[in-house]
Structure formats: structure tokens, C-alpha cells
Short mmCIF file of N, CA and C in Angstrom, two decimals:
data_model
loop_
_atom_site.label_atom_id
_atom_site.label_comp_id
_atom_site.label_asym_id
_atom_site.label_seq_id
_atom_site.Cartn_x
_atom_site.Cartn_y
_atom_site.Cartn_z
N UNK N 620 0.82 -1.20 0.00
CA UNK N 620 0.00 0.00 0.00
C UNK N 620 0.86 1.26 0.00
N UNK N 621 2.31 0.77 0.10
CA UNK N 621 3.16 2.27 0.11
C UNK N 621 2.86 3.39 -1.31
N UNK N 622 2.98 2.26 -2.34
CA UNK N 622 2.23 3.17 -3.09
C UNK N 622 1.22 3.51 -3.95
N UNK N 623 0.12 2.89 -3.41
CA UNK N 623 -1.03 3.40 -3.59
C UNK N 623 -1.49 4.56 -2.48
N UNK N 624 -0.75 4.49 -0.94
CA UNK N 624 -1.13 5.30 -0.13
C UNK N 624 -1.32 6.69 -0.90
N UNK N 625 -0.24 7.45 -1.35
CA UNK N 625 -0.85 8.79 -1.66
C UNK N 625 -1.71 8.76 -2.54
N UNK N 626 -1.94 8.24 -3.90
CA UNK N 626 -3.27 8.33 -4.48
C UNK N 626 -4.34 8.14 -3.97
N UNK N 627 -4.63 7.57 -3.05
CA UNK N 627 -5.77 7.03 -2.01
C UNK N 627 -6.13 8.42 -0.99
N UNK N 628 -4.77 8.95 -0.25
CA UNK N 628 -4.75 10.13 0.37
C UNK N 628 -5.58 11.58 -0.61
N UNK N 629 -4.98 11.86 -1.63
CA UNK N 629 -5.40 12.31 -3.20
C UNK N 629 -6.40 12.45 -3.33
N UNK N 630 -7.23 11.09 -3.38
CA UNK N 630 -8.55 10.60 -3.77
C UNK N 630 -8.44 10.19 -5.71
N UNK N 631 -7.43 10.14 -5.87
CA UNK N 631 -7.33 9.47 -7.15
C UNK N 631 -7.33 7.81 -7.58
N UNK N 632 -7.27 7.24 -6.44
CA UNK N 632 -7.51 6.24 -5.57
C UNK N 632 -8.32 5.92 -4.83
N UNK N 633 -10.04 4.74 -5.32
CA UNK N 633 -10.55 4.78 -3.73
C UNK N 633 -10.93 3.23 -3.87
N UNK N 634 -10.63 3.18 -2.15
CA UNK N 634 -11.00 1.77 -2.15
C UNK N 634 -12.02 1.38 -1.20
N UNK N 635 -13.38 1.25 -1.95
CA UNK N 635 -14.33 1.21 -1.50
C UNK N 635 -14.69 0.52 -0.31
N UNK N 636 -14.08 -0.76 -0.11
CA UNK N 636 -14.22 -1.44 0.97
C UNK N 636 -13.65 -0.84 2.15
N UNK N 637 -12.66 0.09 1.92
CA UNK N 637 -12.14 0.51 3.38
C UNK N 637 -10.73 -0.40 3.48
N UNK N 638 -10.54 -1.42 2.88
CA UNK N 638 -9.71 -2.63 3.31
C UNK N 638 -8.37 -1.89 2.88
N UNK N 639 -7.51 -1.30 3.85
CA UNK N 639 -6.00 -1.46 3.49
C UNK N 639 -5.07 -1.84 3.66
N UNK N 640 -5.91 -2.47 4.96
CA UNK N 640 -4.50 -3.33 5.95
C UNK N 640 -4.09 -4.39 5.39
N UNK N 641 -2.68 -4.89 5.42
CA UNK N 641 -2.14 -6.08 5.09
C UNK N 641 -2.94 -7.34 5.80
N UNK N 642 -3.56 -7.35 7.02
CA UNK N 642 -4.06 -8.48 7.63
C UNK N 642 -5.60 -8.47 6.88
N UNK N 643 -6.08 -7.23 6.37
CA UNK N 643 -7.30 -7.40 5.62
C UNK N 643 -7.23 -7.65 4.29
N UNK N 644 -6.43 -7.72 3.35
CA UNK N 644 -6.01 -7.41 1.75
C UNK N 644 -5.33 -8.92 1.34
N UNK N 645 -4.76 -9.41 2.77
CA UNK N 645 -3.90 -10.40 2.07
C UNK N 645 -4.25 -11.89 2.14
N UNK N 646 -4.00 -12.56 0.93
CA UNK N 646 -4.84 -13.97 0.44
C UNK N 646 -3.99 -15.32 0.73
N UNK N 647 -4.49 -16.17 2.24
CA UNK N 647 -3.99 -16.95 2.72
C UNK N 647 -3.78 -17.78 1.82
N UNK N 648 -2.57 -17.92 1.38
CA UNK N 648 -1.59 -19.49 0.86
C UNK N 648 -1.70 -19.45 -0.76
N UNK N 649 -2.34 -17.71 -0.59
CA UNK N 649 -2.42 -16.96 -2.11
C UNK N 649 -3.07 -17.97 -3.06
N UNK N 650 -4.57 -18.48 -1.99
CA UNK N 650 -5.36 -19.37 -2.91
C UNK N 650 -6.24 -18.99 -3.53
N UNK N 651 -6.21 -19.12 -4.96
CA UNK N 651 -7.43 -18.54 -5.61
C UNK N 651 -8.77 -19.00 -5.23
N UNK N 652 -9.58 -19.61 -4.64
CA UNK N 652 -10.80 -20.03 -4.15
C UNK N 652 -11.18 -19.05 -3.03
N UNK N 653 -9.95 -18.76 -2.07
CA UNK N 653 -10.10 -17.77 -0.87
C UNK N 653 -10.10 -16.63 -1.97
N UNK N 654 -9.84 -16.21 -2.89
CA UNK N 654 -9.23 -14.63 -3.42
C UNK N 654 -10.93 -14.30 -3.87
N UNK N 655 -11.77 -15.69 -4.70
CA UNK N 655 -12.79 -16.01 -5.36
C UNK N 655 -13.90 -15.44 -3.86
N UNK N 656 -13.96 -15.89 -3.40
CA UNK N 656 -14.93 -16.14 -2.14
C UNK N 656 -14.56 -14.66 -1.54
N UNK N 657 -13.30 -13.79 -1.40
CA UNK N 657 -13.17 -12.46 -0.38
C UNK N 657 -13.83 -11.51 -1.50
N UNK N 658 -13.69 -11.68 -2.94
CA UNK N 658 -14.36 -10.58 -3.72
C UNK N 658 -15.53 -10.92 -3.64
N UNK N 659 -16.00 -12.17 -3.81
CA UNK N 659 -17.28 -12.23 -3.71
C UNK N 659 -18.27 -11.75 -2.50
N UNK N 660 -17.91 -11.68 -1.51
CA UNK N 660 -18.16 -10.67 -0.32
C UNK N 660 -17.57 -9.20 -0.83
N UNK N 661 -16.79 -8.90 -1.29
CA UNK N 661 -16.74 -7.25 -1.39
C UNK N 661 -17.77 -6.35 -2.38
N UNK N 662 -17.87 -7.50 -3.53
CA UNK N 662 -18.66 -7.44 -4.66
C UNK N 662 -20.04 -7.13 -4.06
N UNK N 663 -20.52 -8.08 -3.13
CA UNK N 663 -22.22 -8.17 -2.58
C UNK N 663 -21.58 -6.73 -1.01
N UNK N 664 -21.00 -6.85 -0.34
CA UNK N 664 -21.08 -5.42 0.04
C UNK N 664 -21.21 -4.37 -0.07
N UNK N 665 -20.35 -3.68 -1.78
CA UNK N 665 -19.64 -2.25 -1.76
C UNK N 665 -20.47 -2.62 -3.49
N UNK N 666 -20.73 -3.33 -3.69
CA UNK N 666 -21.08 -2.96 -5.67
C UNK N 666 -22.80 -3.64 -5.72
N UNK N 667 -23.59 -3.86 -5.07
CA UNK N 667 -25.04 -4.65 -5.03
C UNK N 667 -26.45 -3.22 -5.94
N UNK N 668 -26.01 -2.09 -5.73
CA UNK N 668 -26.66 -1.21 -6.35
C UNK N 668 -26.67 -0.89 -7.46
N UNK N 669 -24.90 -0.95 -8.02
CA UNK N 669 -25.01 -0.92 -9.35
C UNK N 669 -23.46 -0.27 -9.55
N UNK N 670 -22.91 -0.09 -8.24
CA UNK N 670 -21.95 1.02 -8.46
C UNK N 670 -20.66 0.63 -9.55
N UNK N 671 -19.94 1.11 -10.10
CA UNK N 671 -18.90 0.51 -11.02
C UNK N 671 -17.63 0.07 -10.43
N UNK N 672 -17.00 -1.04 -10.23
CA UNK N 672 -15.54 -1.39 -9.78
C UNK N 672 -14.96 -0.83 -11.05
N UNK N 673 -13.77 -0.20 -10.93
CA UNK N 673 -12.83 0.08 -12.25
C UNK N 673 -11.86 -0.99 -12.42
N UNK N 674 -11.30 -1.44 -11.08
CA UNK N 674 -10.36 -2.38 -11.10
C UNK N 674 -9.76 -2.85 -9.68
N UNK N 675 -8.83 -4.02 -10.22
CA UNK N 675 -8.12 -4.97 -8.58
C UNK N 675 -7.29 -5.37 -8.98
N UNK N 676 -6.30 -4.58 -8.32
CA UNK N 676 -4.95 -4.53 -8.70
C UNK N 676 -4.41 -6.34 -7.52
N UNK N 677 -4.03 -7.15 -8.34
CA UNK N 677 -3.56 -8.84 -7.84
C UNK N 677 -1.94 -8.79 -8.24
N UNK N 678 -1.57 -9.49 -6.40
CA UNK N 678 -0.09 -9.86 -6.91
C UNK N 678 0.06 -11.41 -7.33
N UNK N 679 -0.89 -11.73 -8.06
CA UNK N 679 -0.44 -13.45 -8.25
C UNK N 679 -1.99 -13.48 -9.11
N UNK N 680 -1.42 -14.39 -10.53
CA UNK N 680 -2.63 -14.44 -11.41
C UNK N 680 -3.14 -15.58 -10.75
N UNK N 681 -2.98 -16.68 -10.08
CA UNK N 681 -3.79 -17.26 -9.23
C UNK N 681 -4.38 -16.89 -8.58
N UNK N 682 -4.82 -15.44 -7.99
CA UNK N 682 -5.69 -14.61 -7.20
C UNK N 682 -6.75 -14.01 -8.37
N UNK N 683 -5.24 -13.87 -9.32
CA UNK N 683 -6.51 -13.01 -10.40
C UNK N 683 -7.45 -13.79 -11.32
N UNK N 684 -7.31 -15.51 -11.30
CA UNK N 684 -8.40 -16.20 -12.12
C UNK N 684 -9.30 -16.31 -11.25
N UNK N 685 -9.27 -16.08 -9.57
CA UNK N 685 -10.73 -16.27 -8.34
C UNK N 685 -11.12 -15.18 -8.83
N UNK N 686 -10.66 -13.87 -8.52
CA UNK N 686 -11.16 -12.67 -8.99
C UNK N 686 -11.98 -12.89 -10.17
N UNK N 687 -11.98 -13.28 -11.37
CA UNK N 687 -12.31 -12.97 -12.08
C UNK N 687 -13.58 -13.75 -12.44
N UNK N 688 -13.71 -15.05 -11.62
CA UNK N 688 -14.93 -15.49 -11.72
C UNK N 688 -15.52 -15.12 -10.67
N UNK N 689 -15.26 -14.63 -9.79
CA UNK N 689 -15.98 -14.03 -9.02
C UNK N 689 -16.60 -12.64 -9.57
N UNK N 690 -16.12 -11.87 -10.54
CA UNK N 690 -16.44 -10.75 -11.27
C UNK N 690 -17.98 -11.20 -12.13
N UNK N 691 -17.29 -12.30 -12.87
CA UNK N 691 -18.39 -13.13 -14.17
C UNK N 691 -19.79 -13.72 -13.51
N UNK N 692 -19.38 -14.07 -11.77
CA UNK N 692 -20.52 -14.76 -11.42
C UNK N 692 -21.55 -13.86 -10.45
N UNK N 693 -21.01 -12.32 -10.55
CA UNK N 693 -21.77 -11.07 -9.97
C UNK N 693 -22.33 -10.21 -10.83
N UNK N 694 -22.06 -10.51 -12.48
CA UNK N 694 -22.46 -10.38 -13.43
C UNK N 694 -21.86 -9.33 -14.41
N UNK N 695 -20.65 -9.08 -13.86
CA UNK N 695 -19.75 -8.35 -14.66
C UNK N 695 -19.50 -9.03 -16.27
N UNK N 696 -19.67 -8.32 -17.04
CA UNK N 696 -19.56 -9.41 -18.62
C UNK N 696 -17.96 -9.15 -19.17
N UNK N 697 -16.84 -9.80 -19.55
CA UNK N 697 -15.85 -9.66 -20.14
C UNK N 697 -16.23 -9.09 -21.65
N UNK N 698 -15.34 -8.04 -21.52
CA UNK N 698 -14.70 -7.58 -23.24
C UNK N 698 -16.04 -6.17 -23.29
N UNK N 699 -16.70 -6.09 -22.44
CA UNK N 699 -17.78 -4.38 -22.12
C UNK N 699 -17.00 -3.90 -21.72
N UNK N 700 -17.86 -2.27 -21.53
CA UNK N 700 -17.23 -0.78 -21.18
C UNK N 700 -17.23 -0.88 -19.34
N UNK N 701 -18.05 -1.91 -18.90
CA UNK N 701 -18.08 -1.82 -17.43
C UNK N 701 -17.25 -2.92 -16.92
N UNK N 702 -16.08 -3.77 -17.47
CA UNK N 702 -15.46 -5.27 -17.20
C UNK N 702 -14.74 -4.42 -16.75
N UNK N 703 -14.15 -4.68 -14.76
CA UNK N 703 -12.99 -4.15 -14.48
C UNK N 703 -11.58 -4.13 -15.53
N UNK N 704 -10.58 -3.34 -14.79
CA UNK N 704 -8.91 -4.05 -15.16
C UNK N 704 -8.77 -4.38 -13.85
N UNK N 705 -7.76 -6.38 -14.14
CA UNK N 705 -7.72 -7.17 -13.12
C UNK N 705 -6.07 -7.47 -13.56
N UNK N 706 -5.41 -7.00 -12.50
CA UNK N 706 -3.62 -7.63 -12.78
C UNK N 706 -3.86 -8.79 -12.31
N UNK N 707 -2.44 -9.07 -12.44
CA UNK N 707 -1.49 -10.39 -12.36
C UNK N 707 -0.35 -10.22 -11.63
N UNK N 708 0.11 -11.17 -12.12
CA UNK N 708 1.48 -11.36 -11.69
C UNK N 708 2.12 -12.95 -12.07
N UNK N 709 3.21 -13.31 -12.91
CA UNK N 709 4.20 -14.30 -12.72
C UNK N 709 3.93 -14.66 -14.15
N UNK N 710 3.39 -14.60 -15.10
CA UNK N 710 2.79 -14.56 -16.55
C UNK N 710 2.38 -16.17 -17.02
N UNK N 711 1.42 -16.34 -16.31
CA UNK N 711 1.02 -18.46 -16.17
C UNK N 711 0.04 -18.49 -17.28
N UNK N 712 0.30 -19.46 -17.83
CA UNK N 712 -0.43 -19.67 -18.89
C UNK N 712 -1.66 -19.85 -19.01
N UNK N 713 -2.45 -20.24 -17.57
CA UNK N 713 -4.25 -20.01 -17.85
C UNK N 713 -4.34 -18.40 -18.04
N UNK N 714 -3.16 -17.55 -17.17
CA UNK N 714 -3.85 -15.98 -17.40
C UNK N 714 -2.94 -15.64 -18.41
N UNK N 715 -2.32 -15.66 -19.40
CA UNK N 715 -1.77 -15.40 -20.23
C UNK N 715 -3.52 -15.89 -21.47
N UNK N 716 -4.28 -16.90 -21.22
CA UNK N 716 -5.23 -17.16 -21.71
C UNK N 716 -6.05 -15.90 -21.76
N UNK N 717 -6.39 -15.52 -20.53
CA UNK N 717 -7.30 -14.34 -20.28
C UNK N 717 -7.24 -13.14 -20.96
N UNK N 718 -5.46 -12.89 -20.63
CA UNK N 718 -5.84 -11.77 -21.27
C UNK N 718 -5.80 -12.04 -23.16
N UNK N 719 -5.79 -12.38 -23.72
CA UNK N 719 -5.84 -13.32 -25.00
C UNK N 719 -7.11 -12.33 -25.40
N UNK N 720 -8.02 -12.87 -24.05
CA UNK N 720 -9.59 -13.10 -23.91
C UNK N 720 -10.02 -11.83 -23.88
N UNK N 721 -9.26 -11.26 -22.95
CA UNK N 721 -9.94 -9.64 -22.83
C UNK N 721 -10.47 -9.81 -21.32
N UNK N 722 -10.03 -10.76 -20.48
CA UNK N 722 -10.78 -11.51 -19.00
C UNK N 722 -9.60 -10.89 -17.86
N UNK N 723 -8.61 -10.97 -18.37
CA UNK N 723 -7.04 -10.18 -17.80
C UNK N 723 -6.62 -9.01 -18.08
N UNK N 724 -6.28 -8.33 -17.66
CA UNK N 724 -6.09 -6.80 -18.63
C UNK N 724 -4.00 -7.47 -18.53
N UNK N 725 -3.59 -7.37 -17.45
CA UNK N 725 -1.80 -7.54 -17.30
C UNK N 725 -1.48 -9.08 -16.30
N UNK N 726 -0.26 -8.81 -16.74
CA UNK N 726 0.06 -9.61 -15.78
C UNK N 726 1.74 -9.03 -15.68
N UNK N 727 2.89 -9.83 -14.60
CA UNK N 727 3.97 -9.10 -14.79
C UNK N 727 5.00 -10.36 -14.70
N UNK N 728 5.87 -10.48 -15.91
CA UNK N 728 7.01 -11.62 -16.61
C UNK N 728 8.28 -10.62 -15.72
N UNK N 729 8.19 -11.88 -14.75
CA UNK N 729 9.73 -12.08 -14.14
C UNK N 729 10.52 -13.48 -14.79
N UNK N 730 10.84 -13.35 -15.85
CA UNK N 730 11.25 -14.57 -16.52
C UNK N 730 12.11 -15.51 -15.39
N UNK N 731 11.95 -16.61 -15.05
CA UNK N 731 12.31 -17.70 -14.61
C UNK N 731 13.81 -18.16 -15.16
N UNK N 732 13.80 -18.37 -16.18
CA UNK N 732 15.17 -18.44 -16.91
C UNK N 732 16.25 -17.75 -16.77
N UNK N 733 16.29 -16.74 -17.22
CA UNK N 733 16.79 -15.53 -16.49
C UNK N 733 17.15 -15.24 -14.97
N UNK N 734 16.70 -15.22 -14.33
CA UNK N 734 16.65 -15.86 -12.61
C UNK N 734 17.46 -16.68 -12.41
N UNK N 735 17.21 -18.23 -12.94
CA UNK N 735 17.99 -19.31 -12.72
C UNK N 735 19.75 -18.68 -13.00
N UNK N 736 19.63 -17.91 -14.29
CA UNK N 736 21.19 -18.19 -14.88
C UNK N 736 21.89 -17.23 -13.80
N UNK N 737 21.17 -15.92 -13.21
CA UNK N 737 21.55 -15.19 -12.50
C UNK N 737 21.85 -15.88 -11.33
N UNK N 738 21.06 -16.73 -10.51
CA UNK N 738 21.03 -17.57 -9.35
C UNK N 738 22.34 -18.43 -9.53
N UNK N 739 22.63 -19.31 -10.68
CA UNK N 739 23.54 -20.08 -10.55
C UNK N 739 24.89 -19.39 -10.81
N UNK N 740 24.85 -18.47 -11.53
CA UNK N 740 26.21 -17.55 -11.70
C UNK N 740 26.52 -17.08 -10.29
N UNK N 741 25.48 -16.17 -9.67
CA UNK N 741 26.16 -15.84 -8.23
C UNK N 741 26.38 -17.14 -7.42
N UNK N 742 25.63 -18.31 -7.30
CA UNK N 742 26.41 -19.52 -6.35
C UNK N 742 27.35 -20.14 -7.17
N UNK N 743 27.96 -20.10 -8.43
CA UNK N 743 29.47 -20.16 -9.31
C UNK N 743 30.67 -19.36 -8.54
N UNK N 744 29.75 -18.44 -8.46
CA UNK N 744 30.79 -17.07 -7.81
C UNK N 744 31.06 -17.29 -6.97
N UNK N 745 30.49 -17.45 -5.55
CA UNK N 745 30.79 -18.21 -4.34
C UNK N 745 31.13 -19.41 -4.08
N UNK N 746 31.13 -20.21 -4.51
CA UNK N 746 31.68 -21.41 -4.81
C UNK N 746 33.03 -21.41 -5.52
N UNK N 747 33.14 -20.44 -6.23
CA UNK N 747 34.65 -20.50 -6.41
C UNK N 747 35.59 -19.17 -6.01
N UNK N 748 34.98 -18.25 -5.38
CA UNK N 748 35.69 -17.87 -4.38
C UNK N 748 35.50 -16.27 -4.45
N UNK N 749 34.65 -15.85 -6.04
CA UNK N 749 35.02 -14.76 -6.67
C UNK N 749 33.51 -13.79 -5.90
N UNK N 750 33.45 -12.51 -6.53
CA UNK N 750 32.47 -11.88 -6.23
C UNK N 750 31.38 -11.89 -7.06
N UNK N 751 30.19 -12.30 -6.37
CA UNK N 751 28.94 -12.37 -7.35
C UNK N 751 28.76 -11.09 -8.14
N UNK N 752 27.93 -10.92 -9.71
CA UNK N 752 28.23 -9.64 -10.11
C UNK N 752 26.79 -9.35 -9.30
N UNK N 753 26.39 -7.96 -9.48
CA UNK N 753 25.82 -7.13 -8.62
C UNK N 753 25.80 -5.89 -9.49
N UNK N 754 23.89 -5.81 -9.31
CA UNK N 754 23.81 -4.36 -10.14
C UNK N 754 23.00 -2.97 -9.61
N UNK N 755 22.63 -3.56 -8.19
CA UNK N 755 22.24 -2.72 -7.00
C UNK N 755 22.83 -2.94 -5.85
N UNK N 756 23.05 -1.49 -5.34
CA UNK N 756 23.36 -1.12 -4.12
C UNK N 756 22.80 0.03 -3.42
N UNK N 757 21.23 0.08 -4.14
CA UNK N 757 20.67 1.25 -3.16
C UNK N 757 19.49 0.32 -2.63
N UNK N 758 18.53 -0.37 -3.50
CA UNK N 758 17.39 -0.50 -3.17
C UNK N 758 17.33 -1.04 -1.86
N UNK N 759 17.60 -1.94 -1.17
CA UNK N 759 17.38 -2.86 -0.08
C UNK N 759 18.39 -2.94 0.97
N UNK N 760 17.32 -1.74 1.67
CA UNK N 760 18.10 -1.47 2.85
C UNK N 760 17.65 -2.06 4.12
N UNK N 761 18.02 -2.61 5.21
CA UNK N 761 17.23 -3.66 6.20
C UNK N 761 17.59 -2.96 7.14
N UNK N 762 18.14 -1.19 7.20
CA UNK N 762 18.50 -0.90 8.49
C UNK N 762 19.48 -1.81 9.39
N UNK N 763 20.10 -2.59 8.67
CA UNK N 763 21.44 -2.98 9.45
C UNK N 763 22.15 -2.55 8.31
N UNK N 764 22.11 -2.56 7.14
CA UNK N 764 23.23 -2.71 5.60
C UNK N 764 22.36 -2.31 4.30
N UNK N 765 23.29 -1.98 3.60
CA UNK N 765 22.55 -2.34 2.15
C UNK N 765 22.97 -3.71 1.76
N UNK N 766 21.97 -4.17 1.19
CA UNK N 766 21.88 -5.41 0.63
C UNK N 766 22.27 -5.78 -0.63
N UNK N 767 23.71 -6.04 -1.44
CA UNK N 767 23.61 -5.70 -2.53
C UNK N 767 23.25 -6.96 -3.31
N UNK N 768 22.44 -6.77 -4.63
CA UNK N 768 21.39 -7.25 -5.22
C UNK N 768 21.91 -7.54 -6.89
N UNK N 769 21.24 -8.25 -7.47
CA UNK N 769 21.42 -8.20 -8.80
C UNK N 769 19.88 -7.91 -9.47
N UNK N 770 19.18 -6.75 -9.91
CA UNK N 770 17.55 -6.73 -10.41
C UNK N 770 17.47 -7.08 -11.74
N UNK N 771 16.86 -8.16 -11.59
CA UNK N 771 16.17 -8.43 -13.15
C UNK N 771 15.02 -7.33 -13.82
N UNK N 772 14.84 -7.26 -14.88
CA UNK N 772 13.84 -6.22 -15.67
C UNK N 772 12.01 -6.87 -15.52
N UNK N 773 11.79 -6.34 -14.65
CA UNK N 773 10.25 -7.55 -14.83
C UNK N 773 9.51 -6.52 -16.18
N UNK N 774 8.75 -7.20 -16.84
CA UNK N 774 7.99 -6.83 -17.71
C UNK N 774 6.58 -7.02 -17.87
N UNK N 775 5.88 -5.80 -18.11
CA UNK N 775 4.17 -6.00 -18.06
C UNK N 775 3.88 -6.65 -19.01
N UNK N 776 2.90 -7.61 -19.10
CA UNK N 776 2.37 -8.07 -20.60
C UNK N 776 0.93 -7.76 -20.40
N UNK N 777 0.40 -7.42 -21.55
CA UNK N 777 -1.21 -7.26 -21.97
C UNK N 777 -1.32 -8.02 -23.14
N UNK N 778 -2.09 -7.55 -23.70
CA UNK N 778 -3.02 -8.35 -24.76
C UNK N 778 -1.87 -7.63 -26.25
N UNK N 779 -1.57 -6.11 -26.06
CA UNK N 779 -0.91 -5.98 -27.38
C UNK N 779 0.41 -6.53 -27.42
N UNK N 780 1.31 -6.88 -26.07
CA UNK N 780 2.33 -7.38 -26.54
C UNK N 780 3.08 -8.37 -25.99
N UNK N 781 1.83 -9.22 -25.27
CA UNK N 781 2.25 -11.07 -25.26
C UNK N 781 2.66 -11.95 -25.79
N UNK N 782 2.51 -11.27 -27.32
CA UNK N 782 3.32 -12.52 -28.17
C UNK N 782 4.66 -12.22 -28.59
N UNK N 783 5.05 -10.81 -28.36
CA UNK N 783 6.81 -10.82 -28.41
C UNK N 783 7.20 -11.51 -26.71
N UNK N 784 6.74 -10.80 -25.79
CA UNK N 784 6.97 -11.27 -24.56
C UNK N 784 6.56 -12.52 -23.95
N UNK N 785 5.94 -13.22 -24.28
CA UNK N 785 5.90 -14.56 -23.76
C UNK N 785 6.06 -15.64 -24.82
N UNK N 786 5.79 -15.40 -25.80
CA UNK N 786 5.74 -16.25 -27.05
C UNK N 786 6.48 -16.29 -27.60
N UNK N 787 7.14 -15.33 -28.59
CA UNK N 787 8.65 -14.68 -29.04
C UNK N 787 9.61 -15.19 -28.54
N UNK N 788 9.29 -14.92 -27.14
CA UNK N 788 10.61 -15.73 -26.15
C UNK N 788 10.89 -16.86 -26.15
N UNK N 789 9.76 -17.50 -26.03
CA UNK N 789 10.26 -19.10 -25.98
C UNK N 789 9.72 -19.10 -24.62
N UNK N 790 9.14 -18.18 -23.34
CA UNK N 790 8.70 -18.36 -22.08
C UNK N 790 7.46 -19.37 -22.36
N UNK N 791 6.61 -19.17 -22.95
CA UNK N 791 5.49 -20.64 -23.40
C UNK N 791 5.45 -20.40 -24.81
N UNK N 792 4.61 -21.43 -25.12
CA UNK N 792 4.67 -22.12 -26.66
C UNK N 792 2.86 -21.99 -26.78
N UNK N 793 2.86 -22.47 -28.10
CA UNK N 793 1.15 -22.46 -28.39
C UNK N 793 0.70 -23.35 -27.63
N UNK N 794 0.95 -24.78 -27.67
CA UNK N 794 0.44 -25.86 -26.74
C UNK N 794 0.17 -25.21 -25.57
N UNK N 795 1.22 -24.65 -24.65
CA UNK N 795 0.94 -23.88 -22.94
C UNK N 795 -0.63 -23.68 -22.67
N UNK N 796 -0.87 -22.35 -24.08
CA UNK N 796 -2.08 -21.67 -24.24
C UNK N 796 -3.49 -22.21 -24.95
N UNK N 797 -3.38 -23.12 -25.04
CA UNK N 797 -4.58 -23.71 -26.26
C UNK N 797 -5.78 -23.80 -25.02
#
């Protein structure tokens, strides 16, 4: 909520339920059935009159496929002027489906591959004695040290440019998505 706080403060930001706390917002064992079932209570609380959700911002597209039938089964219709935008996160191939669909608006490609080669190069590095490379030294600070880091580029995907970014790549194939 660090930063959504000032838009919210703003009012460019509102979140109807009131919910900002981490002990209220956050989805035990990040199961989509719990994510399905908490909108579906926010949905019949804060939207039963008619009012418009714009969107629900999800850190895990496994939150965002509950969400989204929970959207379809309150009668929100996919691919209208009133279908929220519903993120993601980790770019999985049922929601890489969605947004296909027009059911997902994003999701966000932390390529895995990429990760690995980084992961095994820095335990190469330590393992043979040298210094891992390293391309931050501000972000992550724990108040004892900075933490120095190597950041990968995460990348948004939508509907216009999933198929250089997930497809292009070689991150999934047509089969993944069928």
C-alpha cells in the first residue's frame, strides 16, 4: 500500500471497501478459491446497487483467475465498457489465456530463466571464491546494511504485446495456451 497510499490520500484512488490493511487485503496461501470467495463478499457489500468497480490490482494471477470469476458470477460481462482491469502477476499460462480473452487486462514476466542463470552464476561465484556480479546497491536497505542485489527487468504483458513477450521468447509455446 506504500504506493497506492498517496493516491488514495489524493482521492485518485478509492477503495471502497475501506480494506487497506495487510491483515485485511492479504490472500492466505495466495489461494485462488479464498481470493474467489473475499471478492465475492466485497462485490455483494460495496457494488449490489449498481456502483462501477474500475479495477483490482492482484499480486499473483492465481488470485486473479478467483477474482475474475468471481467478477463473471456477480455479473460483470468480459470484453464491455463496465469489465474491471484485473492484474497479475508471474505470466502463467491459464492468465496469459485471459488476457488473449480480454478476462485479464496484465500480468507481470519475471522470466524464470533468467533468474535461474543469475542464481547459478552468483552460487558459481561463491563457490569459487570470486564476487557475485551485482547491479544494486541502493534499493534494499534492512537498516542494518545495504543489501547488494542483482535486479532483473520484470515486464508488463497485456493483450498488445504477449506474443513478443511470452511467445517470441520461448517463455510458453502455443500448446501452454490452447
Amino acid at each position: 500500500m506504500d504506493v497506492l497510499q498517496p493516491l488514495i490520500d489524493a482521492g485518485t484512488v478509492k477503495v471502497v471497501s475501506g480494506q487497506t490493511a495487510q491483515a485485511d487485503i492479504g490472500t492466505l496461501r495466495w489461494d485462488g478459491a479464498v481470493a474467489q470467495a473475499r471478492m465475492d463478499a466485497l462485490l455483494a457489500a460495496n457494488y449490489s446497487s449498481g456502483e462501477q468497480l474500475d479495477g483490482v490490482l492482484s499480486p499473483y494471477d492465481g488470485l486473479s483467475r478467483g477474482i475474475i470469476s468471481a467478477l463473471t458470477s456477480f455479473g460483470y460481462q468480459p470484453s464491455t465498457d463496465n469489465w474491471p482491469v484485473v492484474t497479475g502477476q508471474d505470466a502463467e499460462a491459464a492468465s496469459i489465456k485471459l488476457i488473449i480473452a480480454g478476462q485479464q487486462y496484465s500480468t507481470i514476466l519475471k522470466d524464470t530463466r533468467d533468474l535461474a542463470a543469475v542464481a547459478a552464476s552468483m552460487v558459481d561465484a561463491v563457490l569459487t571464491g570470486t564476487e557475485p556480479e551485482i547491479n544494486d546497491t541502493t534499493t534494499y536497505d534492512n537498516n542494518v546494511k545495504i543489501v547488494p542485489s542483482y535486479l532483473l527487468i520484470p515486464y508488463t504483458v497485456t493483450a498488445d504485446n504477449y506474443q513478443e513477450l511470452v511467445m517470441d521468447s520461448g517463455y510458453l509455446t502455443a500448446d501452454d495456451i490452447k
